[in-house]
Protein backbone atom coordinates (compact mmCIF):
# COMPACT_ATOMS: atom_id res chain seq x y z
CA MET A 1 -0.20 0.03 -0.20
CA THR A 2 1.15 3.14 -0.96
CA PRO A 3 1.70 6.42 1.47
CA GLU A 4 -1.15 8.22 -0.96
CA MET A 5 -3.27 4.97 -0.35
CA ARG A 6 -2.79 4.77 3.38
CA HIS A 7 -3.30 8.69 3.59
CA ASP A 8 -6.77 8.37 1.77
CA ASP A 9 -7.80 5.20 4.35
CA ASP A 10 -7.05 7.79 6.88
CA ASP A 11 -9.09 10.39 5.87
CA ALA A 12 -11.89 7.93 5.14
CA SER A 13 -11.79 6.60 8.42
CA GLN A 14 -11.61 10.05 10.14
CA ASN A 15 -14.84 10.87 8.11
CA LEU A 16 -16.52 8.18 8.96
CA ALA A 17 -15.80 8.60 12.80
CA PHE A 18 -17.19 11.94 12.46
CA LEU A 19 -20.62 10.66 10.82
CA ARG A 20 -20.73 8.23 13.67
CA ALA A 21 -19.97 10.46 16.67
CA LEU A 22 -22.62 13.03 14.86
CA VAL A 23 -25.42 10.52 14.92
CA SER A 24 -24.66 9.01 18.28
CA GLU A 25 -24.12 12.38 19.97
CA GLY A 26 -27.26 13.92 18.21
CA PRO A 27 -29.60 13.17 20.89
CA LYS A 28 -27.46 14.84 23.66
CA THR A 29 -28.23 18.20 22.16
CA GLN A 30 -31.69 17.10 20.74
CA GLY A 31 -33.10 18.38 24.09
CA ALA A 32 -31.93 21.77 24.22
CA ALA A 33 -32.66 22.32 20.46
CA GLY A 34 -36.02 20.92 21.11
CA ILE A 35 -36.92 23.63 23.75
CA ILE A 36 -35.81 26.35 21.15
CA PHE A 37 -38.07 24.85 18.16
CA LEU A 38 -40.95 24.15 20.56
CA THR A 39 -40.94 27.90 22.12
CA ALA A 40 -40.58 29.29 18.94
CA GLY A 41 -43.02 27.35 16.99
CA LEU A 42 -45.46 27.66 19.46
CA SER A 43 -44.72 31.69 19.88
CA TYR A 44 -44.52 32.64 16.19
CA GLY A 45 -47.83 30.20 15.48
CA ILE A 46 -49.97 31.96 18.01
CA ASP A 47 -48.78 35.31 16.28
CA CYS A 48 -49.59 34.19 12.94
CA LEU A 49 -53.08 33.24 14.38
CA ALA A 50 -53.63 36.45 16.16
CA TYR A 51 -52.97 38.07 12.67
CA TRP A 52 -55.49 35.68 11.25
CA ALA A 53 -58.04 36.17 13.71
CA GLN A 54 -57.93 40.12 13.42
CA MET A 55 -58.79 39.43 9.77
CA ALA A 56 -61.15 36.83 9.76
CA PHE A 57 -63.15 38.15 12.84
CA ASP A 58 -62.50 41.93 12.06
CA LEU A 59 -61.18 42.36 15.84
CA PRO A 60 -60.12 45.59 16.77
CA SER A 61 -56.82 46.93 15.99
CA SER A 62 -54.44 49.65 17.30
CA PRO A 63 -50.96 50.65 17.29
CA LEU A 64 -50.50 49.12 20.70
CA ILE A 65 -52.10 45.65 19.62
CA GLY A 66 -49.89 45.87 16.55
CA LEU A 67 -46.71 46.50 18.94
CA VAL A 68 -47.65 43.82 21.14
CA LEU A 69 -48.14 41.45 18.13
CA ILE A 70 -44.58 42.21 16.77
CA LEU A 71 -43.06 41.77 19.94
CA PHE A 72 -44.70 38.75 21.48
CA PRO A 73 -42.49 36.13 19.57
CA ILE A 74 -39.27 38.08 20.13
CA VAL A 75 -39.96 38.58 23.82
CA VAL A 76 -40.94 34.87 24.33
CA SER A 77 -38.45 33.03 22.04
CA VAL A 78 -35.42 35.36 22.60
CA PRO A 79 -34.78 34.77 26.50
CA VAL A 80 -35.34 30.86 26.09
CA ILE A 81 -32.64 30.85 23.50
CA ILE A 82 -30.11 33.27 25.39
CA TYR A 83 -30.88 30.66 28.42
CA VAL A 84 -30.50 27.50 26.52
CA SER A 85 -27.47 28.62 24.95
CA TRP A 86 -25.83 29.75 28.31
CA LYS A 87 -26.80 26.36 29.66
CA GLY A 88 -25.20 24.38 27.10
CA ARG A 89 -21.84 26.47 27.48
CA LYS A 90 -22.16 25.76 31.08
CA GLY A 91 -22.68 22.15 30.48
CA GLY A 92 -19.53 21.71 29.25
CA GLN A 93 -20.39 20.32 25.46
CA GLN A 94 -17.49 20.21 23.74
CA GLY A 95 -17.72 17.12 21.61
CA VAL A 96 -16.68 17.67 17.51
CA ALA A 97 -20.63 16.57 16.79
CA THR A 98 -21.71 18.72 19.29
CA ARG A 99 -19.89 22.03 18.23
CA ALA A 100 -20.85 20.83 14.58
CA LEU A 101 -24.60 20.82 15.44
CA ASN A 102 -24.55 24.16 17.52
CA ALA A 103 -22.73 25.82 14.30
CA ALA A 104 -25.38 24.22 12.15
CA TYR A 105 -28.36 25.72 14.63
CA ALA A 106 -26.24 29.26 14.59
CA SER A 107 -26.01 29.24 10.83
CA ALA A 108 -29.39 28.70 10.02
CA GLY A 109 -30.57 31.64 12.57
CA LEU A 110 -27.89 33.71 10.57
CA ALA A 111 -29.28 32.65 7.13
CA ASN A 112 -32.74 33.42 8.48
CA LEU A 113 -31.92 36.84 9.78
CA ALA A 114 -30.46 37.57 6.63
CA LEU A 115 -33.24 36.76 4.45
CA ALA A 116 -35.77 38.75 7.13
CA ILE A 117 -33.52 41.90 6.27
CA VAL A 118 -33.26 41.40 2.38
CA PHE A 119 -36.91 40.97 2.09
CA GLY A 120 -37.91 43.55 4.43
CA TYR A 121 -36.02 45.95 2.94
CA VAL A 122 -37.32 45.15 -0.75
CA ALA A 123 -40.81 44.92 0.60
CA SER A 124 -40.35 48.29 2.34
CA SER A 125 -38.59 49.95 -0.60
CA GLN A 126 -41.03 48.72 -3.35
CA LYS A 127 -44.05 49.09 -0.75
CA SER A 128 -45.23 45.49 -1.53
CA MET A 129 -46.68 43.11 0.90
CA LEU A 130 -46.35 40.62 -1.71
CA ILE A 131 -42.89 40.65 -1.74
CA TRP A 132 -42.53 40.19 2.18
CA LEU A 133 -45.25 36.90 2.33
CA LEU A 134 -42.57 35.53 -0.19
CA TYR A 135 -39.94 35.41 2.83
CA PRO A 136 -41.80 32.75 5.06
CA VAL A 137 -42.18 30.95 1.49
CA VAL A 138 -38.63 30.93 1.06
CA ILE A 139 -37.85 30.18 4.92
CA CYS A 140 -40.41 26.97 4.66
CA ALA A 141 -38.38 25.74 1.90
CA PHE A 142 -35.10 26.13 3.60
CA PHE A 143 -36.69 24.20 6.70
CA GLY A 144 -37.79 21.22 4.90
CA ALA A 145 -34.30 21.08 3.21
CA VAL A 146 -32.95 21.01 6.98
CA TRP A 147 -35.02 18.37 8.10
CA TYR A 148 -34.22 16.09 5.22
CA VAL A 149 -30.50 16.61 5.80
CA ALA A 150 -31.29 15.64 9.33
CA TYR A 151 -33.28 12.57 8.21
CA MET A 152 -30.59 11.33 6.02
CA ILE A 153 -27.99 11.38 8.93
CA ARG A 154 -30.44 9.57 11.30
CA ARG A 155 -32.86 7.79 9.15
CA LYS A 156 -35.59 8.50 11.39
CA LEU A 157 -39.18 8.27 9.76
CA TRP A 158 -40.54 11.08 11.94
CA LEU A 159 -37.66 13.53 10.55
CA ALA A 160 -38.79 12.74 7.03
CA CYS A 161 -42.40 13.67 7.66
CA VAL A 162 -41.41 16.91 9.20
CA SER A 163 -39.54 17.81 6.19
CA ALA A 164 -42.48 16.51 3.98
CA GLY A 165 -44.51 18.82 5.88
CA TRP A 166 -42.48 21.99 5.46
CA PHE A 167 -42.11 20.99 1.64
CA VAL A 168 -45.99 20.96 1.72
CA THR A 169 -46.52 23.98 3.19
CA THR A 170 -44.06 25.99 1.08
CA VAL A 171 -45.92 24.86 -1.64
CA ALA A 172 -49.58 25.53 -0.04
CA LEU A 173 -48.35 28.98 0.82
CA GLY A 174 -47.14 29.77 -2.65
CA LEU A 175 -50.45 29.04 -3.63
CA MET A 176 -52.10 31.04 -0.97
CA ILE A 177 -50.10 34.22 -1.36
CA ARG A 178 -52.67 36.42 -2.46
CA GLN A 179 -55.27 35.12 -0.15
CA THR A 180 -53.87 36.34 3.29
CA GLU A 181 -56.30 35.07 5.55
CA THR A 182 -55.68 31.61 4.75
CA TYR A 183 -52.12 31.93 4.24
CA LEU A 184 -51.74 33.19 7.97
CA LEU A 185 -53.78 30.65 9.16
CA VAL A 186 -51.68 27.87 6.88
CA LEU A 187 -48.37 29.21 8.29
CA GLY A 188 -49.55 29.66 12.04
CA VAL A 189 -50.64 25.97 11.94
CA ALA A 190 -47.57 24.57 10.37
CA LEU A 191 -45.18 26.72 12.76
CA ILE A 192 -47.21 25.05 15.77
CA LEU A 193 -47.23 21.84 14.34
CA LEU A 194 -44.08 21.39 12.52
CA MET A 195 -41.67 23.59 14.60
CA GLY A 196 -43.34 23.27 17.96
CA GLY A 197 -44.54 19.39 17.63
CA ALA A 198 -40.69 18.71 16.00
CA GLY A 199 -39.29 20.44 19.38
CA GLY A 200 -41.76 18.62 21.58
CA THR A 201 -40.59 15.21 19.98
CA MET A 202 -37.34 16.27 20.20
CA ILE A 203 -37.41 16.70 23.76
CA TYR A 204 -39.49 13.53 24.51
CA LEU A 205 -36.83 11.61 22.86
CA ASN A 206 -34.21 13.08 24.95
CA ARG A 207 -36.01 12.65 28.11
CA GLN A 208 -36.70 8.84 26.98
CA GLN A 209 -32.53 8.60 26.31
CA GLU A 210 -32.30 10.00 29.96
CA SER A 211 -34.09 7.67 31.55
CA GLY A 212 -32.73 4.80 29.70
CA THR A 213 -35.94 3.66 28.23
């Protein structure tokens, strides 16, 4: 065996070891990620349903109510994200796979923030709500891709179902983009079921692992 072949074998062994670590360490961090997904899914989902209810039932609106609806998911989810991140650092999770998963979650959040800025700026400059409504469509497709990657790594059926749910939501929102009430209703339900539900499932699986069942 030549040195080059041995080097290739070493690289392959290291890659396989990393993938095994990624799969085996995943459940150790899924409880913390689940808390974030559950909180964000419920808060943003409820927020969308509140906007839907305002339109569907002609509920009263005011600048104060509008401000509350804008701030509600931020006030609820951001402290949870900070607390979970702080607790994770305190817990000393230093594994390679753990750091990779944390980096993936962080990069996903940064991507969402960048897209929000771009769509928000363009929608504001063009004075077009239609452009802004495209943002959740793109994000849902992004979520579908992320959960599909998770399924390919862990080969769990529920991950495939979550991915499929996000892709179906993407198409549904695209078709309903000019029907704002229905659009908000579908988006709100998707956030609660797919993001919040996935987070709840991750918490449940983590507790099962910790209890040894």
